[in-house]
Coordinates of C-alpha atoms in Angstrom, one line a residue:
M118 CA 103.7 124.6 110.8
S119 CA 106.6 126.0 108.7
A120 CA 109.6 124.0 107.6
P121 CA 112.9 124.9 109.2
T122 CA 115.1 127.1 107.2
V123 CA 118.5 125.9 106.2
D124 CA 121.2 128.5 105.6
A125 CA 122.7 128.1 102.1
P126 CA 126.5 128.0 102.0
P127 CA 128.0 131.2 101.0
A128 CA 128.7 131.7 97.3
P129 CA 132.4 131.3 96.4
R130 CA 134.2 134.6 95.9
V131 CA 135.4 134.9 92.3
A132 CA 137.8 137.7 91.6
M133 CA 136.7 139.8 88.7
R134 CA 139.3 140.1 85.9
F135 CA 139.0 142.6 83.1
V136 CA 140.4 141.4 79.8
V137 CA 141.6 144.2 77.7
E138 CA 141.7 143.2 74.0
G139 CA 144.5 144.5 71.9
P140 CA 144.0 146.3 68.7
P141 CA 142.6 144.3 65.7
V142 CA 144.8 142.8 63.1
G143 CA 144.1 145.6 60.7
A144 CA 145.2 148.3 63.2
L145 CA 148.5 146.4 63.8
W146 CA 149.2 146.3 60.1
R147 CA 148.3 150.0 59.6
R148 CA 150.7 150.9 62.4
A149 CA 153.5 148.7 61.0
L150 CA 153.1 150.2 57.5
L151 CA 152.8 153.7 58.9
R152 CA 156.1 153.3 60.7
A153 CA 157.7 152.1 57.5
V154 CA 156.7 155.3 55.9
L155 CA 157.5 157.7 58.8
V156 CA 160.9 156.3 60.1
P157 CA 162.9 157.2 56.9
L158 CA 161.7 160.8 56.9
P159 CA 164.0 162.2 59.6
V160 CA 166.9 160.4 58.0
L161 CA 166.3 162.0 54.6
A162 CA 165.1 165.4 55.7
P163 CA 168.6 167.0 55.9
L164 CA 169.0 166.3 52.2
V165 CA 165.7 168.0 51.1
A166 CA 167.5 171.0 49.5
L167 CA 170.6 169.2 48.3
A168 CA 171.7 170.5 44.9
P169 CA 171.3 168.3 41.8
S170 CA 174.5 166.9 40.4
R171 CA 175.9 165.3 37.2
D172 CA 173.0 164.4 34.8
H173 CA 170.4 165.8 37.2
R174 CA 171.7 169.3 36.5
F175 CA 170.1 169.0 33.0
N176 CA 167.7 166.1 33.0
I177 CA 165.1 167.6 35.3
Y178 CA 164.6 170.6 33.1
W179 CA 165.1 168.7 29.8
H180 CA 162.7 165.9 30.5
G181 CA 160.3 168.1 32.3
G182 CA 160.1 170.6 29.5
L183 CA 159.9 167.9 26.8
F184 CA 157.1 165.9 28.4
R185 CA 155.2 168.4 30.7
D186 CA 152.5 168.9 28.0
D187 CA 152.5 165.3 26.6
P188 CA 153.7 162.7 29.2
L189 CA 152.9 159.8 26.8
R190 CA 155.7 161.1 24.6
I191 CA 158.1 159.4 27.0
V192 CA 157.5 156.1 25.3
P193 CA 158.4 156.9 21.7
H194 CA 161.2 159.2 22.8
T195 CA 162.8 156.4 24.8
V196 CA 162.3 153.8 22.0
D197 CA 163.8 156.1 19.4
S198 CA 166.9 156.6 21.5
L199 CA 167.5 152.9 22.1
P200 CA 169.9 152.2 19.2
G201 CA 172.3 154.9 20.4
Y202 CA 172.3 153.6 24.0
L203 CA 172.9 150.0 22.7
R204 CA 176.0 151.2 20.8
L205 CA 177.3 152.6 24.1
G206 CA 176.7 149.3 25.9
N207 CA 173.5 150.3 27.7
F208 CA 170.0 148.8 27.6
R209 CA 167.5 150.1 30.1
L210 CA 164.3 150.6 28.1
F211 CA 161.7 150.6 30.9
G212 CA 164.3 151.9 33.4
R213 CA 164.8 155.0 31.2
M214 CA 161.0 155.5 30.9
L215 CA 160.8 155.4 34.7
E216 CA 163.7 157.8 35.0
K217 CA 162.0 160.3 32.6
A218 CA 158.7 159.9 34.4
L219 CA 160.4 160.7 37.8
D220 CA 162.1 163.8 36.3
L221 CA 158.8 164.9 34.9
A222 CA 157.1 164.3 38.3
A223 CA 159.8 166.5 40.0
Y224 CA 159.4 169.2 37.3
T225 CA 155.6 169.2 37.5
L226 CA 155.7 169.3 41.3
G227 CA 158.0 172.3 41.2
D228 CA 155.8 174.0 38.6
V229 CA 152.5 173.4 40.5
A230 CA 153.8 174.0 44.0
G231 CA 156.3 176.7 43.1
L232 CA 159.2 174.7 44.5
P233 CA 162.8 174.9 43.2
A234 CA 163.7 171.8 41.1
N235 CA 166.3 170.7 43.7
V236 CA 163.6 170.4 46.4
A237 CA 161.0 168.8 44.2
F238 CA 163.6 166.3 42.9
R239 CA 164.5 165.3 46.4
L240 CA 160.9 164.9 47.5
V241 CA 160.3 162.5 44.6
S242 CA 163.3 160.5 45.5
F243 CA 162.1 160.4 49.1
V244 CA 158.9 158.8 47.9
S245 CA 160.9 156.0 46.3
A246 CA 162.8 155.5 49.6
L247 CA 159.6 155.2 51.5
L248 CA 158.3 152.7 48.9
L249 CA 161.4 150.7 49.3
C250 CA 161.0 150.6 53.1
V251 CA 157.4 149.4 52.8
V252 CA 158.2 146.7 50.3
A253 CA 161.1 145.5 52.5
L254 CA 158.6 145.1 55.3
L255 CA 156.2 143.2 53.1
L256 CA 159.1 140.9 51.9
V257 CA 160.0 140.0 55.4
E258 CA 156.4 139.2 56.3
S259 CA 155.9 137.3 53.1
V260 CA 158.9 135.1 53.9
V261 CA 158.5 134.4 57.6
S262 CA 154.7 134.0 57.9
R263 CA 152.8 130.9 57.0
G264 CA 149.2 132.0 56.8
R265 CA 147.4 134.8 54.9
L266 CA 149.6 137.8 54.9
F267 CA 147.0 140.3 56.3
G268 CA 144.8 137.7 58.0
Q269 CA 147.1 137.6 61.1
P270 CA 149.1 140.1 63.0
P271 CA 152.4 141.1 61.6
S272 CA 155.4 139.3 63.0
V273 CA 157.7 140.6 65.7
A274 CA 160.1 141.6 62.9
A275 CA 157.7 144.4 61.8
P276 CA 158.8 146.9 64.5
V277 CA 162.5 146.3 63.7
V278 CA 162.5 146.4 59.9
P279 CA 161.8 150.2 59.4
F280 CA 164.7 151.2 61.6
A281 CA 167.1 148.6 60.1
V282 CA 166.3 149.8 56.6
A283 CA 166.2 153.5 57.3
A284 CA 169.6 153.4 59.0
G285 CA 171.1 152.5 55.6
F286 CA 169.7 155.6 53.8
V287 CA 173.0 157.4 54.0
A288 CA 174.4 159.8 51.4
A289 CA 177.7 158.0 51.3
G290 CA 179.4 159.9 48.5
G291 CA 178.2 161.5 45.3
S292 CA 177.4 158.2 43.6
S293 CA 175.2 156.9 46.4
P294 CA 171.6 156.3 45.3
I295 CA 170.5 158.6 48.1
V296 CA 172.2 161.4 46.1
L297 CA 172.3 160.3 42.5
F298 CA 169.4 158.8 40.6
G299 CA 167.7 158.1 43.9
G300 CA 164.2 157.9 42.6
L301 CA 165.2 155.5 39.9
Y302 CA 167.4 153.1 41.8
L303 CA 165.5 153.0 45.0
A304 CA 162.3 152.3 43.0
S305 CA 164.2 149.6 41.1
A306 CA 165.2 148.0 44.4
A307 CA 161.6 148.1 45.5
L308 CA 160.6 146.3 42.3
M309 CA 163.3 143.7 42.8
L310 CA 162.1 142.9 46.4
G311 CA 158.5 143.2 45.5
V312 CA 158.7 140.5 42.8
A313 CA 160.2 138.1 45.4
A314 CA 157.5 139.0 47.9
A315 CA 154.7 138.5 45.4
L316 CA 155.9 135.1 44.2
C317 CA 156.4 133.9 47.8
R318 CA 152.7 134.6 48.5
L319 CA 151.2 132.8 45.6
V320 CA 148.8 130.1 46.8
R321 CA 147.4 128.7 43.5
F322 CA 148.5 129.0 39.9
R323 CA 146.1 129.9 37.1
L324 CA 146.9 129.1 33.5
W325 CA 146.0 132.5 32.2
W326 CA 148.8 134.0 34.4
A327 CA 151.4 132.2 32.2
P328 CA 151.7 134.8 29.4
L329 CA 151.7 137.6 31.9
L330 CA 154.5 136.1 33.8
V331 CA 156.6 135.5 30.6
I332 CA 156.0 139.1 29.6
G333 CA 156.9 140.3 33.1
G334 CA 160.2 138.4 32.9
A335 CA 161.0 140.0 29.6
A336 CA 160.1 143.4 31.0
L337 CA 162.6 142.8 33.9
A338 CA 165.3 142.0 31.3
A339 CA 164.5 145.4 29.6
F340 CA 164.5 147.4 32.8
N341 CA 168.0 148.0 34.3
E342 CA 170.8 146.2 36.2
I343 CA 169.0 146.1 39.5
A344 CA 165.9 144.6 38.0
Y345 CA 168.1 141.8 36.5
L346 CA 168.5 140.6 40.0
A347 CA 164.8 140.0 40.6
P348 CA 164.5 136.5 39.0
P349 CA 167.5 134.9 41.0
L350 CA 166.4 136.5 44.2
A351 CA 162.8 135.4 43.7
T352 CA 164.0 131.8 43.0
V353 CA 166.0 131.7 46.3
A354 CA 163.1 133.3 48.2
V355 CA 160.6 130.8 47.0
L356 CA 162.8 127.8 47.7
A357 CA 164.0 129.0 51.1
R358 CA 160.4 129.7 52.2
G359 CA 159.1 126.4 50.9
Y360 CA 161.8 124.4 52.6
L361 CA 162.4 126.3 55.9
V362 CA 159.0 127.9 56.5
L363 CA 156.5 125.6 54.9
G364 CA 158.4 122.3 55.4
Q365 CA 158.0 121.2 51.8
G366 CA 160.1 118.4 50.2
P367 CA 162.0 118.9 46.9
R368 CA 159.1 117.6 44.7
Q369 CA 156.5 119.7 46.5
M370 CA 158.6 122.8 46.3
L371 CA 159.3 122.4 42.5
T372 CA 155.6 121.7 41.7
S373 CA 154.2 124.5 43.9
A374 CA 152.5 127.6 42.5
P375 CA 155.4 130.0 43.4
A376 CA 157.9 127.7 41.7
K377 CA 155.8 127.4 38.5
A378 CA 155.4 131.2 38.4
T379 CA 159.1 131.8 39.0
G380 CA 160.0 129.3 36.2
L381 CA 157.8 131.3 33.7
L382 CA 159.5 134.5 34.8
W383 CA 162.8 133.0 33.8
V384 CA 161.3 131.8 30.5
G385 CA 160.6 135.5 29.6
F386 CA 163.7 136.9 31.2
L387 CA 166.5 134.8 29.7
P388 CA 165.9 135.2 25.9
V389 CA 165.8 139.0 26.2
F390 CA 168.7 139.3 28.6
L391 CA 171.0 137.0 26.6
A392 CA 170.2 138.6 23.3
V393 CA 170.8 142.1 24.6
R394 CA 174.1 141.0 26.2
V395 CA 175.3 139.5 22.9
V396 CA 174.5 142.7 21.0
I397 CA 176.2 144.9 23.7
H398 CA 179.3 142.6 23.6
R399 CA 179.6 143.0 19.9
Y400 CA 179.3 146.8 20.1
C401 CA 181.8 147.1 23.0
A402 CA 184.3 144.8 21.3
T403 CA 184.8 147.3 18.5
G404 CA 184.7 150.6 20.5
P405 CA 184.5 152.2 23.9
C406 CA 181.3 151.7 26.0
Y407 CA 179.7 153.7 28.8
R408 CA 181.8 152.9 31.8
G409 CA 178.8 153.2 34.2
S410 CA 177.4 149.9 32.9
D411 CA 180.5 148.3 31.3
V412 CA 181.3 144.8 32.6
H413 CA 184.9 144.1 33.5
F414 CA 185.6 140.6 34.8
G415 CA 189.0 139.9 36.2
P416 CA 191.0 139.6 39.5
E417 CA 189.7 143.0 40.5
T418 CA 186.2 141.6 40.6
F419 CA 187.1 139.1 43.3
E420 CA 189.0 141.8 45.2
T421 CA 186.0 144.2 45.0
L422 CA 183.3 141.7 45.9
P423 CA 183.9 141.5 49.7
V424 CA 184.3 145.3 49.8
R425 CA 180.9 145.8 48.2
A426 CA 179.3 143.0 50.3
I427 CA 180.0 145.0 53.5
A428 CA 179.7 148.5 52.2
W429 CA 176.1 148.6 53.5
L430 CA 177.3 148.6 57.2
P431 CA 176.2 152.0 58.6
P432 CA 179.5 152.9 60.3
L433 CA 181.3 152.5 57.0
M434 CA 178.8 154.7 55.3
W435 CA 178.9 157.3 58.1
Q436 CA 182.7 157.5 57.6
A437 CA 182.3 157.9 53.9
A438 CA 179.6 160.6 54.3
T439 CA 181.3 162.6 57.0
R440 CA 185.0 162.1 56.1
G441 CA 185.7 161.6 59.8
S442 CA 183.9 164.6 61.2
W443 CA 181.9 164.4 64.5
L444 CA 178.2 163.6 64.2
I445 CA 177.0 165.7 67.2
G446 CA 174.6 168.6 66.6
I447 CA 171.1 169.8 66.4
V448 CA 170.2 167.4 63.6
L449 CA 171.1 164.4 65.7
V450 CA 169.1 165.7 68.7
A451 CA 166.1 166.4 66.4
A452 CA 166.3 163.0 64.9
V453 CA 166.3 161.3 68.3
L454 CA 163.3 163.4 69.4
V455 CA 161.3 162.4 66.2
L456 CA 162.3 158.7 66.2
A457 CA 161.8 158.1 70.0
P458 CA 158.0 158.1 69.8
L459 CA 158.1 155.9 66.8
A460 CA 160.4 153.4 68.6
W461 CA 158.1 153.6 71.7
H462 CA 155.0 152.7 69.7
A463 CA 156.9 149.9 68.0
I464 CA 158.0 148.4 71.3
R465 CA 154.5 148.8 72.7
D466 CA 153.1 146.6 69.8
L467 CA 155.6 143.8 70.4
P468 CA 153.4 141.7 72.8
R469 CA 150.6 141.6 70.3
L470 CA 152.6 140.5 67.3
S471 CA 153.2 137.0 65.9
A472 CA 156.3 135.1 67.1
V473 CA 159.0 134.0 64.6
D474 CA 160.7 130.7 65.0
R475 CA 164.3 130.0 64.1
R476 CA 163.6 128.3 60.7
P477 CA 161.6 131.3 59.3
A478 CA 164.3 133.6 60.6
A479 CA 166.9 131.4 58.8
A480 CA 164.8 131.7 55.6
L481 CA 164.9 135.5 55.9
A482 CA 168.7 135.4 56.4
V483 CA 169.1 133.3 53.3
V484 CA 167.0 135.7 51.2
A485 CA 168.8 138.8 52.6
V486 CA 172.3 137.4 52.2
T487 CA 171.4 136.4 48.6
A488 CA 170.3 139.9 47.8
V489 CA 173.5 141.4 49.2
L490 CA 175.7 139.0 47.2
L491 CA 173.8 139.5 44.0
A492 CA 174.0 143.3 44.2
A493 CA 177.6 143.3 45.4
G494 CA 178.5 141.0 42.5
M495 CA 176.9 143.5 40.1
G496 CA 178.9 146.3 41.6
A497 CA 182.1 144.3 41.6
L498 CA 181.8 143.7 37.9
N499 CA 182.0 147.5 37.1
A500 CA 185.3 149.1 36.3
D501 CA 184.5 152.3 38.1
V502 CA 183.5 150.5 41.3
Q503 CA 186.7 148.5 41.2
K504 CA 188.7 151.8 41.5
M505 CA 186.8 153.0 44.6
S506 CA 189.4 153.3 47.4
V507 CA 187.1 154.5 50.3
W508 CA 185.2 151.7 52.1
G509 CA 181.5 152.4 52.5
L510 CA 181.1 154.6 49.4
G511 CA 177.7 154.2 47.8
W512 CA 177.0 153.2 44.2
R513 CA 173.8 152.0 42.5
D514 CA 174.2 148.6 44.1
S515 CA 173.8 150.3 47.5
A516 CA 170.0 150.6 46.8
V517 CA 169.9 146.9 47.3
T518 CA 172.8 146.1 49.6
T519 CA 171.8 148.7 52.3
T520 CA 168.2 147.4 52.4
A521 CA 169.1 143.7 52.3
G522 CA 171.9 144.3 54.8
G523 CA 169.3 145.8 57.2
L524 CA 167.2 142.6 56.7
I525 CA 170.3 140.5 57.6
V526 CA 170.4 142.4 60.9
V527 CA 166.6 141.7 61.4
A528 CA 167.2 138.0 60.7
A529 CA 170.0 137.9 63.3
V530 CA 167.8 139.7 65.9
L531 CA 165.0 137.2 65.3
M532 CA 167.4 134.2 65.7
A533 CA 168.9 135.7 68.8
A534 CA 165.5 136.6 70.4
R535 CA 163.8 133.2 70.4
R536 CA 160.8 134.6 72.4
R537 CA 163.1 136.8 74.6
Q538 CA 161.3 140.1 74.1
W539 CA 164.1 142.2 75.6
V540 CA 166.3 141.3 72.7
L541 CA 163.7 142.8 70.3
V542 CA 163.3 145.9 72.5
A543 CA 167.1 146.4 72.6
A544 CA 167.3 146.0 68.8
V545 CA 164.6 148.7 68.2
V546 CA 166.4 151.1 70.6
L547 CA 169.8 150.5 69.1
L548 CA 168.6 150.7 65.5
A549 CA 166.6 153.8 66.2
G550 CA 169.9 155.3 67.5
A551 CA 171.7 154.3 64.4
T552 CA 169.0 155.8 62.3
A553 CA 169.4 159.1 64.1
V554 CA 173.2 159.0 63.5
S555 CA 172.5 158.4 59.8
A556 CA 170.4 161.6 59.7
A557 CA 173.4 163.5 61.2
A558 CA 175.7 161.9 58.6
N559 CA 173.4 163.1 55.9
K560 CA 173.5 166.6 57.3
S561 CA 177.3 166.4 57.3
Q562 CA 177.4 165.2 53.6
R563 CA 174.9 168.0 52.7
D564 CA 177.1 170.7 54.3
T565 CA 180.2 169.4 52.5
F566 CA 178.5 169.3 49.1
M567 CA 176.8 172.6 49.5
G568 CA 180.1 174.3 50.4
S569 CA 181.2 174.1 46.8
E570 CA 180.6 176.9 44.3
Q571 CA 179.1 174.5 41.8
A572 CA 176.3 173.3 44.2
R573 CA 175.4 176.9 45.1
L574 CA 175.2 177.7 41.4
Y575 CA 172.8 174.8 40.7
N576 CA 170.5 175.8 43.5
R577 CA 170.5 179.5 42.4
I578 CA 169.5 178.2 38.9
A579 CA 166.7 176.1 40.5
V580 CA 165.4 179.2 42.4
E581 CA 165.5 181.3 39.3
M582 CA 163.5 178.7 37.4
A583 CA 160.9 178.3 40.1
D584 CA 160.3 182.1 40.3
F585 CA 160.6 182.8 36.6
D586 CA 161.0 186.5 35.9
R587 CA 160.1 187.5 32.3
T588 CA 161.4 191.1 32.7
P589 CA 164.8 192.3 31.3
A590 CA 166.1 192.2 34.9
G591 CA 165.3 188.5 35.2
D592 CA 166.9 187.8 31.8
Q593 CA 170.0 189.6 33.0
R594 CA 170.2 187.4 36.1
R595 CA 169.8 184.2 34.1
C596 CA 172.4 185.2 31.6
A597 CA 174.8 185.9 34.5
L598 CA 174.1 182.4 35.8
R599 CA 174.8 181.0 32.4
Q600 CA 178.1 182.8 32.3
E601 CA 179.1 181.3 35.7
F602 CA 178.2 177.8 34.4
A603 CA 180.2 178.4 31.3
A604 CA 183.3 179.4 33.3
L605 CA 183.0 176.2 35.4
Y606 CA 182.0 173.7 32.7
P607 CA 182.7 175.1 29.2
E608 CA 182.4 171.5 27.8
S609 CA 178.8 171.2 29.1
L610 CA 177.5 174.6 28.0
R611 CA 175.7 173.2 24.9
R612 CA 173.9 170.6 27.0
F613 CA 173.0 173.4 29.6
D614 CA 171.5 175.5 26.8
V615 CA 169.5 172.7 25.3
A616 CA 168.0 171.5 28.7
L617 CA 167.3 174.9 30.1
N618 CA 165.9 176.4 26.9
V619 CA 163.5 173.5 26.6
A620 CA 162.2 174.1 30.1
T621 CA 161.9 177.9 29.8
S622 CA 160.2 177.6 26.4
Q623 CA 157.6 175.2 27.8
R624 CA 157.1 177.4 30.9
A625 CA 157.3 180.9 29.6
G626 CA 157.8 180.7 25.8
V627 CA 161.3 182.3 25.9
P628 CA 164.9 181.0 26.0
F629 CA 166.7 180.8 29.3
C630 CA 169.0 183.7 28.3
R631 CA 167.8 185.9 25.4
A632 CA 171.2 187.5 25.1

């Protein structure tokens, strides 16, 4: 006899849910860093053939010809010239080495790739701009994040930073670092921000680091004016992050590894900086000094400071670059088409990124405002800057103020967002639009500059050097170019001959103009 069967209750119906994992942390970081490299390119592209100006007319060929066959000669050559620069009130030992190395890189790139010097020079300066954008991103993440930098997804600030920084890469006048000494000053700004970022991320202090940090501080004091700002910015960044992000008390902040390292940086920096300033003051008290680095403190300083503190605002720089002309054209459309996919990918990554609370955002704001004020103060102390009448004109301080100003915008967006993702999306879209307008402003500045007879002459010289013709016909063309230069700048003809003859002797074994 079989047992009666009992029907089992039906199994509960469970809906199947497919969980789609986002990209790993490494992929998110690679995307963030790649955007920091790609976003500035459409902004800078209109300037790729911009003619060299001022010292660049000579230095690319002079430094390239001098050091092409012996790059290490840059060191003794710079050291030997140091007394003369000190008498003129200028001390940029390592900065001048970097400047010569960048000129050599441009000259070598032109020699190897067959590019005119103007194009090669701009490409080298573009690399410094990309480096600055990447370092700015790393500084933001170093300040706002609590854990290991690359052990967690980047913050929601990462999609915003490249657009905020790149929008400031505007050729706002002939003294803007996007035009003049771009490679040097943009790289110097990257060094300044990089020092702050590195010190913020120190977890433990090792005793053998002490002499290296002291030497590093001394090297900053022997670099240039922008590098002088690295120790004070690093100090503020370490303290702001310790208090606002890590929640440390005063004693814990002052005894932390970043604070110890920053203190040693000051130990190396101050003796060299003060000694050099004393020597320069004595020289300048008895004779004229180079106005580009001369310090003039007075009522004009306080009048100029607020002007320089807001000169980074893109609308002001657009006005200075375009002189009021309209920014509508093919470059604006092309920039929008290039930047739109980058903005879309940045927005798509937002849900997978780390949130930023109000206190870390405030720490970033403190660091960015400090950087702007330090650089603006440096500019306000210069006599030439005090005479600038057009708001938004660039100077060497703009390498810092435009980048730090962009980080102020990022900090404001983070504080306004407070987990409202639509604010971040709107910020990316608006800043991408501003970046496209900056590209159009650069095109306008380029057209204005290249409309001059001098600029066209410099580019013709660059083309002649790139495609060097050893025949009598080539020599005749070069002599004609020399005559045109002499008619425009008779006082600079000797410097022209020295620089170009060094380059042509290295490249072809002949002077620029045999006749």
